[in-house]
Amino acid sequence: LYGQGTSWVTFQKCPVMVEHRVEIPAQERGFLKTLTVELNQSVAAGQLLAELDTDLAELELQMAQLERTRAEELARDESNVKYQQVALQKVEEELASHRSISNSVSDSEIRRLTLGVEQAKLELVRATHVHSRALSEVKLKSVAVEVAQLRLTRRRIVAPRSGVVTAIKIHPGQSVEAGQTILEIEDLEQLVIDRLVPSAQVNVVELVGCEVRVDLEQADGAMLRFAGQVTSYDPHVSSSGLVRVHARVKNIQQDGHWLLLPGREVTMHVAQGGNSRSDQAKASILPDSKIR
């Protein structure tokens, strides 16, 4: 049953615990509009769980989109820049023409045209700067749209991971603050088995990575077996010389229900020696007979 060359250490009454429990909060302030799941329902990662009121957030997004459109229209208008470029070119040509016949043009006229060129250059710089600000405004308005879209998206509460809904704290119609827990999810696909072992008798370092087999006796006498491996141990020893060892086991699902539940006590067998390392353990249901 266990394989040749492998010895097994058995631990009785080992508690079963949840490894991953997630409190799912509201990310925005508002009131809960809909709740799409029920207590003890299994959910998948990314599944919609609840939704806050969205009317104001939708209007804010629409307003941000309109402001971005207006900013884009202003940024596309380069007429003033082109006008100032033409104006500068004309006054420069006029100045060059007058200088070519400087004997017939007064110094005051040359100074006037020179000043006109400098003014035209400044007007072109000013127009270019205004257009550059218009382009920057488009970027700002685009970011505002992204922010509004994100705030709208954050009003939809989705499952960060697969699991079972184990608590519902807020119900439709109730107000909620940002950061307040709406519901809780527990991952029952993989569970943790804990056991205090005597450090003087067991080398816990060598246990890490070892295969484990967990037995749970049902009310009808049937024995369920779950498989996994030792994952870690606490880095301190109690005053009684005990070290807490943690093993992770894969749960079994039958007819949509998980068979191993947190809070139960199980018998855990840990492999030692031989081929005791398990890279991928499998779970199974044993017949009524117990392990010998």
Short mmCIF file of C-alpha atoms in Angstrom, two decimals:
data_model
loop_
_atom_site.label_atom_id
_atom_site.label_comp_id
_atom_site.label_asym_id
_atom_site.label_seq_id
_atom_site.Cartn_x
_atom_site.Cartn_y
_atom_site.Cartn_z
CA LEU A 1 0.00 0.00 0.00
CA TYR A 2 2.75 2.48 0.89
CA GLY A 3 5.60 1.23 -1.30
CA GLN A 4 8.74 -0.65 -0.46
CA GLY A 5 11.56 1.03 1.43
CA THR A 6 9.30 3.68 2.91
CA SER A 7 8.39 3.93 6.58
CA TRP A 8 5.45 5.99 7.77
CA VAL A 9 4.99 8.06 10.90
CA THR A 10 1.37 8.43 11.97
CA PHE A 11 -0.10 11.41 13.81
CA GLN A 12 -3.63 11.29 15.23
CA LYS A 13 -6.15 14.12 15.63
CA CYS A 14 -4.52 16.62 13.29
CA PRO A 15 -6.64 19.74 12.72
CA VAL A 16 -7.63 20.78 9.21
CA MET A 17 -7.32 24.48 8.44
CA VAL A 18 -7.87 26.87 5.56
CA GLU A 19 -4.69 28.08 3.90
CA HIS A 20 -6.17 30.90 1.82
CA ARG A 21 -8.97 33.07 3.21
CA VAL A 22 -9.74 36.34 1.43
CA GLU A 23 -11.76 39.26 2.77
CA ILE A 24 -13.14 41.09 -0.27
CA PRO A 25 -13.68 44.81 0.39
CA ALA A 26 -15.50 47.56 -1.45
CA GLN A 27 -13.01 49.68 -3.36
CA GLU A 28 -15.30 52.69 -3.55
CA ARG A 29 -17.88 54.30 -1.30
CA GLY A 30 -21.57 53.82 -2.10
CA PHE A 31 -24.42 51.41 -1.53
CA LEU A 32 -24.61 47.79 -2.61
CA LYS A 33 -26.84 47.52 -5.66
CA THR A 34 -26.70 43.80 -6.41
CA LEU A 35 -25.23 40.65 -4.89
CA THR A 36 -24.83 37.87 -7.44
CA VAL A 37 -23.73 35.04 -5.13
CA GLU A 38 -25.13 33.22 -2.13
CA LEU A 39 -23.59 31.94 1.07
CA ASN A 40 -21.57 28.71 0.60
CA GLN A 41 -21.62 29.10 -3.18
CA SER A 42 -18.51 28.11 -5.13
CA VAL A 43 -17.08 30.89 -7.28
CA ALA A 44 -14.36 31.12 -9.90
CA ALA A 45 -11.57 33.67 -10.11
CA GLY A 46 -12.79 36.78 -11.93
CA GLN A 47 -16.47 35.99 -11.36
CA LEU A 48 -18.74 38.96 -10.60
CA LEU A 49 -19.77 38.86 -6.94
CA ALA A 50 -21.48 42.19 -6.31
CA GLU A 51 -21.96 45.64 -7.78
CA LEU A 52 -22.27 49.06 -6.17
CA ASP A 53 -24.48 51.85 -7.50
CA THR A 54 -23.01 53.14 -10.77
CA ASP A 55 -25.20 56.10 -11.85
CA LEU A 56 -22.84 58.86 -10.69
CA ALA A 57 -19.73 56.99 -11.84
CA GLU A 58 -21.23 56.55 -15.32
CA LEU A 59 -22.02 60.28 -15.55
CA GLU A 60 -18.49 61.16 -14.44
CA LEU A 61 -17.09 58.90 -17.14
CA GLN A 62 -19.34 60.46 -19.76
CA MET A 63 -18.30 63.97 -18.71
CA ALA A 64 -14.61 63.02 -18.82
CA GLN A 65 -15.04 61.60 -22.31
CA LEU A 66 -16.75 64.80 -23.53
CA GLU A 67 -13.99 66.96 -22.07
CA ARG A 68 -11.38 64.81 -23.79
CA THR A 69 -13.21 65.17 -27.11
CA ARG A 70 -13.30 68.96 -26.73
CA ALA A 71 -9.59 69.02 -25.87
CA GLU A 72 -8.80 66.91 -28.94
CA GLU A 73 -10.71 69.33 -31.18
CA LEU A 74 -8.76 72.30 -29.79
CA ALA A 75 -5.46 70.45 -30.19
CA ARG A 76 -6.21 69.72 -33.85
CA ASP A 77 -6.58 73.44 -34.57
CA GLU A 78 -3.13 74.64 -35.72
CA SER A 79 -4.43 77.67 -37.61
CA ASN A 80 -2.92 80.25 -35.26
CA VAL A 81 0.53 78.64 -35.45
CA LYS A 82 0.38 78.60 -39.24
CA TYR A 83 -0.85 82.22 -39.33
CA GLN A 84 2.04 83.38 -37.16
CA GLN A 85 4.49 81.47 -39.36
CA VAL A 86 3.15 83.27 -42.45
CA ALA A 87 3.21 86.63 -40.67
CA LEU A 88 6.83 86.13 -39.64
CA GLN A 89 7.80 85.11 -43.14
CA LYS A 90 6.22 88.22 -44.65
CA VAL A 91 7.81 90.69 -42.24
CA GLU A 92 11.20 88.99 -42.70
CA GLU A 93 10.84 89.28 -46.47
CA GLU A 94 9.89 92.92 -46.16
CA LEU A 95 12.89 93.62 -43.93
CA ALA A 96 15.23 91.85 -46.36
CA SER A 97 13.79 93.81 -49.25
CA HIS A 98 14.28 97.14 -47.49
CA ARG A 99 17.83 96.27 -46.51
CA SER A 100 18.65 95.51 -50.12
CA ILE A 101 17.80 99.11 -50.95
CA SER A 102 19.06 100.62 -47.71
CA ASN A 103 20.20 103.75 -49.49
CA SER A 104 16.57 104.59 -50.27
CA VAL A 105 15.10 103.56 -46.86
CA SER A 106 15.48 105.46 -43.63
CA ASP A 107 17.12 103.95 -40.59
CA SER A 108 13.90 104.39 -38.62
CA GLU A 109 12.03 102.23 -41.14
CA ILE A 110 14.67 99.51 -40.87
CA ARG A 111 14.41 99.62 -37.07
CA ARG A 112 10.61 99.40 -37.29
CA LEU A 113 10.76 96.34 -39.52
CA THR A 114 13.43 94.73 -37.33
CA LEU A 115 11.19 95.22 -34.32
CA GLY A 116 8.32 93.77 -36.33
CA VAL A 117 10.35 90.62 -37.02
CA GLU A 118 11.10 90.18 -33.32
CA GLN A 119 7.44 90.67 -32.43
CA ALA A 120 6.41 88.13 -35.07
CA LYS A 121 8.87 85.62 -33.65
CA LEU A 122 7.43 86.13 -30.16
CA GLU A 123 3.89 85.69 -31.48
CA LEU A 124 4.95 82.44 -33.17
CA VAL A 125 6.54 81.20 -29.93
CA ARG A 126 3.38 82.13 -28.04
CA ALA A 127 1.14 80.34 -30.56
CA THR A 128 3.36 77.25 -30.49
CA HIS A 129 3.25 77.24 -26.70
CA VAL A 130 -0.54 77.50 -26.69
CA HIS A 131 -0.77 74.57 -29.11
CA SER A 132 1.65 72.55 -26.98
CA ARG A 133 -0.53 73.19 -23.93
CA ALA A 134 -3.54 72.04 -25.93
CA LEU A 135 -1.76 68.75 -26.69
CA SER A 136 -0.88 68.36 -23.01
CA GLU A 137 -4.52 69.03 -22.13
CA VAL A 138 -5.51 66.10 -24.34
CA LYS A 139 -3.19 63.84 -22.33
CA LEU A 140 -4.61 65.13 -19.05
CA LYS A 141 -8.19 64.59 -20.22
CA SER A 142 -7.28 61.10 -21.44
CA VAL A 143 -5.93 60.26 -17.99
CA ALA A 144 -9.13 61.67 -16.47
CA VAL A 145 -11.11 59.27 -18.66
CA GLU A 146 -8.98 56.36 -17.47
CA VAL A 147 -9.52 57.39 -13.84
CA ALA A 148 -13.28 57.65 -14.35
CA GLN A 149 -13.32 54.28 -16.10
CA LEU A 150 -11.31 52.73 -13.27
CA ARG A 151 -13.66 54.14 -10.65
CA LEU A 152 -16.59 52.68 -12.54
CA THR A 153 -14.83 49.32 -12.85
CA ARG A 154 -13.96 49.32 -9.14
CA ARG A 155 -17.67 49.41 -8.33
CA ARG A 156 -17.88 45.88 -9.70
CA ILE A 157 -16.65 43.39 -7.10
CA VAL A 158 -15.05 40.30 -8.64
CA ALA A 159 -13.52 37.21 -7.04
CA PRO A 160 -9.73 37.50 -6.77
CA ARG A 161 -9.46 33.70 -6.67
CA SER A 162 -11.58 30.58 -6.77
CA GLY A 163 -13.19 29.42 -3.56
CA VAL A 164 -16.37 29.21 -1.51
CA VAL A 165 -18.30 32.19 -0.16
CA THR A 166 -18.16 31.66 3.60
CA ALA A 167 -19.47 35.02 4.83
CA ILE A 168 -21.61 37.87 3.50
CA LYS A 169 -21.23 41.06 5.53
CA ILE A 170 -23.13 43.59 3.37
CA HIS A 171 -26.47 43.07 1.64
CA PRO A 172 -28.15 44.94 -1.25
CA GLY A 173 -29.40 48.37 -0.22
CA GLN A 174 -26.86 48.82 2.56
CA SER A 175 -24.22 51.53 2.36
CA VAL A 176 -20.55 50.61 2.35
CA GLU A 177 -17.31 52.50 2.83
CA ALA A 178 -14.17 51.97 0.78
CA GLY A 179 -12.17 49.19 2.42
CA GLN A 180 -15.16 47.70 4.24
CA THR A 181 -15.49 43.93 3.80
CA ILE A 182 -18.46 42.83 1.70
CA LEU A 183 -17.89 39.07 1.75
CA GLU A 184 -15.27 36.41 2.44
CA ILE A 185 -13.99 33.59 0.28
CA GLU A 186 -12.10 30.49 1.39
CA ASP A 187 -10.15 28.23 -0.95
CA LEU A 188 -11.12 24.66 -0.09
CA GLU A 189 -9.31 23.04 -3.00
CA GLN A 190 -6.13 22.85 -0.96
CA LEU A 191 -6.14 22.67 2.83
CA VAL A 192 -3.48 22.70 5.51
CA ILE A 193 -2.97 19.98 8.11
CA ASP A 194 -1.12 21.09 11.24
CA ARG A 195 0.65 18.94 13.79
CA LEU A 196 2.92 19.55 16.77
CA VAL A 197 5.80 17.07 16.65
CA PRO A 198 8.54 16.44 19.25
CA SER A 199 11.73 18.04 17.95
CA ALA A 200 13.85 15.58 19.95
CA GLN A 201 12.37 12.58 18.11
CA VAL A 202 11.67 13.93 14.61
CA ASN A 203 14.01 15.86 12.33
CA VAL A 204 11.55 18.42 10.96
CA VAL A 205 14.04 19.62 8.35
CA GLU A 206 13.91 16.22 6.65
CA LEU A 207 10.10 16.22 6.74
CA VAL A 208 9.75 19.18 4.37
CA GLY A 209 8.77 17.84 0.95
CA CYS A 210 7.84 14.39 2.24
CA GLU A 211 4.66 12.74 1.02
CA VAL A 212 1.69 12.70 3.36
CA ARG A 213 -1.51 10.68 3.30
CA VAL A 214 -4.44 11.92 5.30
CA ASP A 215 -7.32 9.68 6.38
CA LEU A 216 -10.79 10.84 7.37
CA GLU A 217 -13.35 8.38 8.67
CA GLN A 218 -16.92 9.12 7.62
CA ALA A 219 -20.02 8.52 9.72
CA ASP A 220 -20.77 5.34 7.74
CA GLY A 221 -17.29 3.97 8.39
CA ALA A 222 -15.96 4.72 4.91
CA MET A 223 -12.43 6.02 4.88
CA LEU A 224 -11.48 8.97 2.72
CA ARG A 225 -7.86 9.43 1.80
CA PHE A 226 -6.26 12.69 0.75
CA ALA A 227 -2.71 13.14 -0.46
CA GLY A 228 -0.20 15.93 -0.32
CA GLN A 229 3.17 16.80 1.16
CA VAL A 230 4.81 18.56 4.09
CA THR A 231 5.40 22.18 3.11
CA SER A 232 7.01 23.89 6.11
CA TYR A 233 7.51 24.08 9.85
CA ASP A 234 7.45 26.98 12.31
CA PRO A 235 10.93 28.39 13.06
CA HIS A 236 10.63 28.08 16.83
CA VAL A 237 10.29 25.35 19.43
CA SER A 238 7.75 25.50 22.25
CA SER A 239 8.69 25.16 25.92
CA SER A 240 7.50 21.55 25.66
CA GLY A 241 9.98 20.84 22.86
CA LEU A 242 7.34 20.76 20.13
CA VAL A 243 7.55 22.16 16.61
CA ARG A 244 4.48 22.86 14.47
CA VAL A 245 4.64 21.17 11.06
CA HIS A 246 2.39 22.13 8.14
CA ALA A 247 1.27 19.87 5.31
CA ARG A 248 -0.79 20.83 2.27
CA VAL A 249 -3.31 18.32 0.89
CA LYS A 250 -5.53 18.34 -2.15
CA ASN A 251 -9.23 18.18 -1.35
CA ILE A 252 -11.77 15.94 -3.07
CA GLN A 253 -15.02 17.23 -4.55
CA GLN A 254 -18.07 15.01 -4.97
CA ASP A 255 -21.33 16.21 -6.52
CA GLY A 256 -20.16 19.80 -6.13
CA HIS A 257 -19.31 19.41 -2.44
CA TRP A 258 -15.89 19.35 -0.79
CA LEU A 259 -15.37 16.26 1.36
CA LEU A 260 -12.64 17.55 3.66
CA LEU A 261 -13.76 20.57 5.66
CA PRO A 262 -11.81 22.95 7.89
CA GLY A 263 -12.21 22.18 11.57
CA ARG A 264 -12.20 18.39 11.16
CA GLU A 265 -9.55 16.24 12.79
CA VAL A 266 -7.77 13.67 10.66
CA THR A 267 -5.06 11.04 10.86
CA MET A 268 -1.90 12.02 8.97
CA HIS A 269 0.74 9.58 7.78
CA VAL A 270 4.12 11.08 6.83
CA ALA A 271 6.52 9.10 4.64
CA GLN A 272 10.10 8.69 5.79
CA GLY A 273 12.93 6.99 3.94
CA GLY A 274 12.83 5.40 0.52
CA ASN A 275 10.96 7.30 -2.15
CA SER A 276 9.26 9.63 0.33
CA ARG A 277 9.29 12.79 -1.77
CA SER A 278 6.09 13.50 -3.66
CA ASP A 279 6.15 15.98 -6.54
CA GLN A 280 2.49 15.52 -7.35
CA ALA A 281 0.20 13.66 -4.98
CA LYS A 282 -3.23 12.34 -5.84
CA ALA A 283 -6.34 12.14 -3.65
CA SER A 284 -8.54 9.08 -3.46
CA ILE A 285 -11.46 7.46 -1.65
CA LEU A 286 -10.62 4.23 0.15
CA PRO A 287 -12.99 1.37 0.90
CA ASP A 288 -14.32 0.86 4.40
CA SER A 289 -11.19 -0.86 5.70
CA LYS A 290 -8.78 1.28 7.66
CA ILE A 291 -5.08 1.61 6.99
CA ARG A 292 -3.01 -1.10 8.55
#
